[in-house]
Each structure stands twice: as C-alpha cells, then as structure tokens.
Short mmCIF file of N, CA and C in Angstrom, two decimals:
data_model
loop_
_atom_site.label_atom_id
_atom_site.label_comp_id
_atom_site.label_asym_id
_atom_site.label_seq_id
_atom_site.Cartn_x
_atom_site.Cartn_y
_atom_site.Cartn_z
N UNK T 5 181.30 164.88 151.36
CA UNK T 5 180.53 164.20 152.46
C UNK T 5 181.52 163.11 152.89
N UNK T 6 181.93 162.82 154.55
CA UNK T 6 182.38 162.07 154.81
C UNK T 6 181.47 160.78 155.21
N UNK T 7 182.56 159.90 155.49
CA UNK T 7 181.37 158.38 155.74
C UNK T 7 180.85 158.41 157.07
N UNK T 8 181.21 159.45 157.88
CA UNK T 8 180.27 159.50 159.00
C UNK T 8 178.62 160.18 158.75
N UNK T 9 179.23 161.12 158.03
CA UNK T 9 178.07 161.85 157.61
C UNK T 9 177.06 161.30 157.07
N UNK T 10 177.38 160.34 155.95
CA UNK T 10 176.59 159.30 155.22
C UNK T 10 175.93 158.30 156.18
N UNK T 11 176.62 157.66 157.38
CA UNK T 11 176.17 156.81 158.31
C UNK T 11 175.06 157.61 159.23
N UNK T 12 175.32 158.88 159.44
CA UNK T 12 174.38 159.74 160.40
C UNK T 12 172.92 159.72 159.65
N UNK T 13 172.98 159.74 158.08
CA UNK T 13 172.10 160.22 157.28
C UNK T 13 171.31 158.57 157.55
N UNK T 14 172.13 157.73 157.22
CA UNK T 14 171.32 156.37 157.24
C UNK T 14 170.57 155.84 158.70
N UNK T 15 171.55 156.38 159.73
CA UNK T 15 170.80 156.09 161.02
C UNK T 15 169.46 157.16 161.40
N UNK T 16 169.40 158.23 160.98
CA UNK T 16 168.53 159.14 161.16
C UNK T 16 167.07 158.38 161.35
N UNK T 17 166.66 158.32 162.88
CA UNK T 17 165.31 158.06 163.37
C UNK T 17 165.38 156.49 163.59
N UNK T 18 166.44 155.85 163.63
CA UNK T 18 166.58 154.65 164.04
C UNK T 18 167.88 154.88 165.35
N UNK T 19 168.07 155.68 166.12
CA UNK T 19 169.06 155.87 166.82
C UNK T 19 169.38 155.07 167.83
N UNK T 20 167.96 154.46 168.39
CA UNK T 20 167.98 153.34 169.54
C UNK T 20 168.40 152.02 168.72
N UNK T 21 167.90 151.94 167.80
CA UNK T 21 168.43 150.60 167.22
C UNK T 21 170.14 150.53 166.88
N UNK T 22 170.74 151.69 166.64
CA UNK T 22 171.97 151.98 166.09
C UNK T 22 172.85 151.72 167.67
N UNK T 23 172.26 152.40 169.09
CA UNK T 23 172.91 152.20 170.22
C UNK T 23 172.79 150.98 170.45
N UNK T 24 171.79 149.86 170.31
CA UNK T 24 171.45 148.77 170.72
C UNK T 24 172.42 147.84 170.02
N UNK T 25 172.65 148.19 168.73
CA UNK T 25 173.78 147.08 167.89
C UNK T 25 175.28 147.67 168.23
N UNK T 26 175.61 148.82 169.06
CA UNK T 26 176.84 149.24 169.27
C UNK T 26 177.37 148.31 170.55
N UNK T 27 175.90 148.65 171.33
CA UNK T 27 176.25 147.75 172.92
C UNK T 27 176.30 146.31 172.55
N UNK T 28 175.28 145.84 171.93
CA UNK T 28 175.48 144.22 171.64
C UNK T 28 176.99 143.85 171.04
N UNK T 29 177.66 144.60 169.92
CA UNK T 29 178.50 144.54 169.45
C UNK T 29 179.79 144.22 170.66
N UNK T 30 179.80 145.57 171.23
CA UNK T 30 181.05 145.15 172.37
C UNK T 30 180.80 144.29 173.26
N UNK T 31 179.36 143.76 173.84
CA UNK T 31 179.51 142.82 174.64
C UNK T 31 179.85 141.66 174.35
N UNK T 32 179.69 141.49 172.71
CA UNK T 32 180.16 140.32 172.09
C UNK T 32 181.77 140.11 172.36
N UNK T 33 182.41 141.40 171.77
CA UNK T 33 183.83 141.38 171.83
C UNK T 33 184.08 140.96 173.40
N UNK T 34 183.69 141.84 174.24
CA UNK T 34 183.98 141.27 175.76
C UNK T 34 183.74 140.13 175.87
N UNK T 35 182.79 139.18 175.44
CA UNK T 35 182.65 137.82 175.86
C UNK T 35 184.03 136.91 175.16
N UNK T 36 184.14 137.30 173.77
CA UNK T 36 185.35 136.35 172.99
C UNK T 36 186.83 136.84 173.75
N UNK T 37 186.57 138.10 174.11
CA UNK T 37 188.38 138.35 174.88
C UNK T 37 188.17 138.23 176.34
N UNK T 38 186.96 137.70 176.99
CA UNK T 38 187.09 137.56 178.31
C UNK T 38 187.21 138.54 179.20
N UNK T 39 186.41 139.76 178.48
CA UNK T 39 186.81 140.87 179.22
C UNK T 39 188.01 141.75 179.35
N UNK T 40 189.19 141.08 178.71
CA UNK T 40 190.36 141.50 178.76
C UNK T 40 190.58 143.13 178.23
N UNK T 41 189.76 143.52 177.36
CA UNK T 41 190.06 145.09 177.11
C UNK T 41 188.36 145.58 177.24
N UNK T 42 187.88 145.55 178.41
CA UNK T 42 186.47 146.12 178.57
C UNK T 42 186.60 147.25 178.50
N UNK T 43 187.47 147.97 179.17
CA UNK T 43 187.60 149.47 179.37
C UNK T 43 187.57 150.53 178.41
N UNK T 44 188.46 149.65 176.97
CA UNK T 44 188.77 150.27 176.00
C UNK T 44 187.46 149.89 175.16
N UNK T 45 186.77 148.59 175.02
CA UNK T 45 185.60 148.67 174.43
C UNK T 45 184.63 149.68 174.81
N UNK T 46 184.33 149.77 176.28
CA UNK T 46 183.89 150.86 176.98
C UNK T 46 183.72 152.14 176.27
N UNK T 47 185.03 152.27 176.20
CA UNK T 47 185.61 153.85 176.09
C UNK T 47 184.76 153.75 174.26
N UNK T 48 185.13 153.07 173.23
CA UNK T 48 184.60 153.27 172.27
C UNK T 48 182.95 153.03 171.86
N UNK T 49 182.46 152.28 172.69
CA UNK T 49 180.98 152.29 172.58
C UNK T 49 180.72 153.75 172.94
N UNK T 50 181.44 154.24 174.02
CA UNK T 50 180.92 155.88 174.38
C UNK T 50 180.95 156.79 173.01
N UNK T 51 182.32 156.43 172.56
CA UNK T 51 182.61 157.70 171.73
C UNK T 51 181.82 157.22 170.39
N UNK T 52 181.38 156.18 169.88
CA UNK T 52 180.62 155.78 168.77
C UNK T 52 179.05 156.39 169.09
N UNK T 53 178.52 156.22 170.25
CA UNK T 53 177.36 156.51 170.62
C UNK T 53 177.08 158.53 170.59
N UNK T 54 178.19 158.86 170.82
CA UNK T 54 178.51 160.62 171.12
C UNK T 54 178.24 160.98 169.26
N UNK T 55 179.13 160.01 168.84
CA UNK T 55 179.46 160.36 167.27
C UNK T 55 177.91 160.58 166.52
N UNK T 56 177.27 159.44 166.82
CA UNK T 56 175.84 159.21 166.52
C UNK T 56 174.59 159.99 167.02
N UNK T 57 174.80 160.83 168.08
CA UNK T 57 173.94 161.42 168.47
C UNK T 57 173.03 160.69 169.44
N UNK T 58 173.37 159.71 170.03
CA UNK T 58 172.93 158.60 170.74
C UNK T 58 173.36 158.85 172.06
N UNK T 59 173.97 159.61 172.72
CA UNK T 59 174.67 159.46 173.69
C UNK T 59 173.94 159.71 175.00
N UNK T 60 173.26 158.43 175.13
CA UNK T 60 172.27 158.10 176.39
C UNK T 60 173.12 157.45 177.71
N UNK T 61 172.73 158.15 178.50
CA UNK T 61 173.47 157.29 179.92
C UNK T 61 173.02 156.01 180.29
N UNK T 62 174.35 154.86 180.34
CA UNK T 62 173.69 153.97 180.62
C UNK T 62 173.47 153.35 181.87
N UNK T 63 172.82 152.55 182.11
CA UNK T 63 172.28 151.82 183.26
C UNK T 63 173.15 151.31 184.35
N UNK T 64 174.54 150.54 183.76
CA UNK T 64 175.80 150.07 184.33
C UNK T 64 176.46 150.92 183.82
N UNK T 65 177.48 151.38 185.30
CA UNK T 65 178.92 151.86 184.88
C UNK T 65 179.88 150.96 184.60
N UNK T 66 180.95 151.55 183.77
CA UNK T 66 181.94 150.42 183.54
C UNK T 66 182.39 150.21 184.70
N UNK T 67 182.71 148.79 184.81
CA UNK T 67 183.77 148.05 185.65
C UNK T 67 184.84 147.96 185.69
N UNK T 68 185.73 148.22 186.57
CA UNK T 68 187.23 148.18 186.61
C UNK T 68 188.17 146.99 187.20
#
C-alpha cells in the first residue's frame, strides 16, 4: 500500500477539511514568498486536491 493510499484512507470522510488545509498551506506559502511562486503553488494545490479526490472548482481562478 502506497503512502498516498494510506493518506486517502485516513482522510476518507474529511475531504473538505483536507481541501481547506491545502488551501491554507498554499496561502501561507504565498504570503511568505510574496507570491513569487504563486502559479506553482496553485498548480500543486490543484494536483493535491485531484489526488485526494477533492477536486472542487475554486471561487477565484489563479492570477498571473
């Protein structure tokens, strides 16, 4: 069993909380770096949400 499978099992039923955590962590990283890596952070957030099965559309699209 891969690490991702273990994480999925632990997060089952808590997808919204996991998505909020991913967003909050990405926002904190953006704040610390002055949005220097915003597009990469947004892409990573999207990929993580896809892997966790919580790929919900964001209210605000990534800014370039």
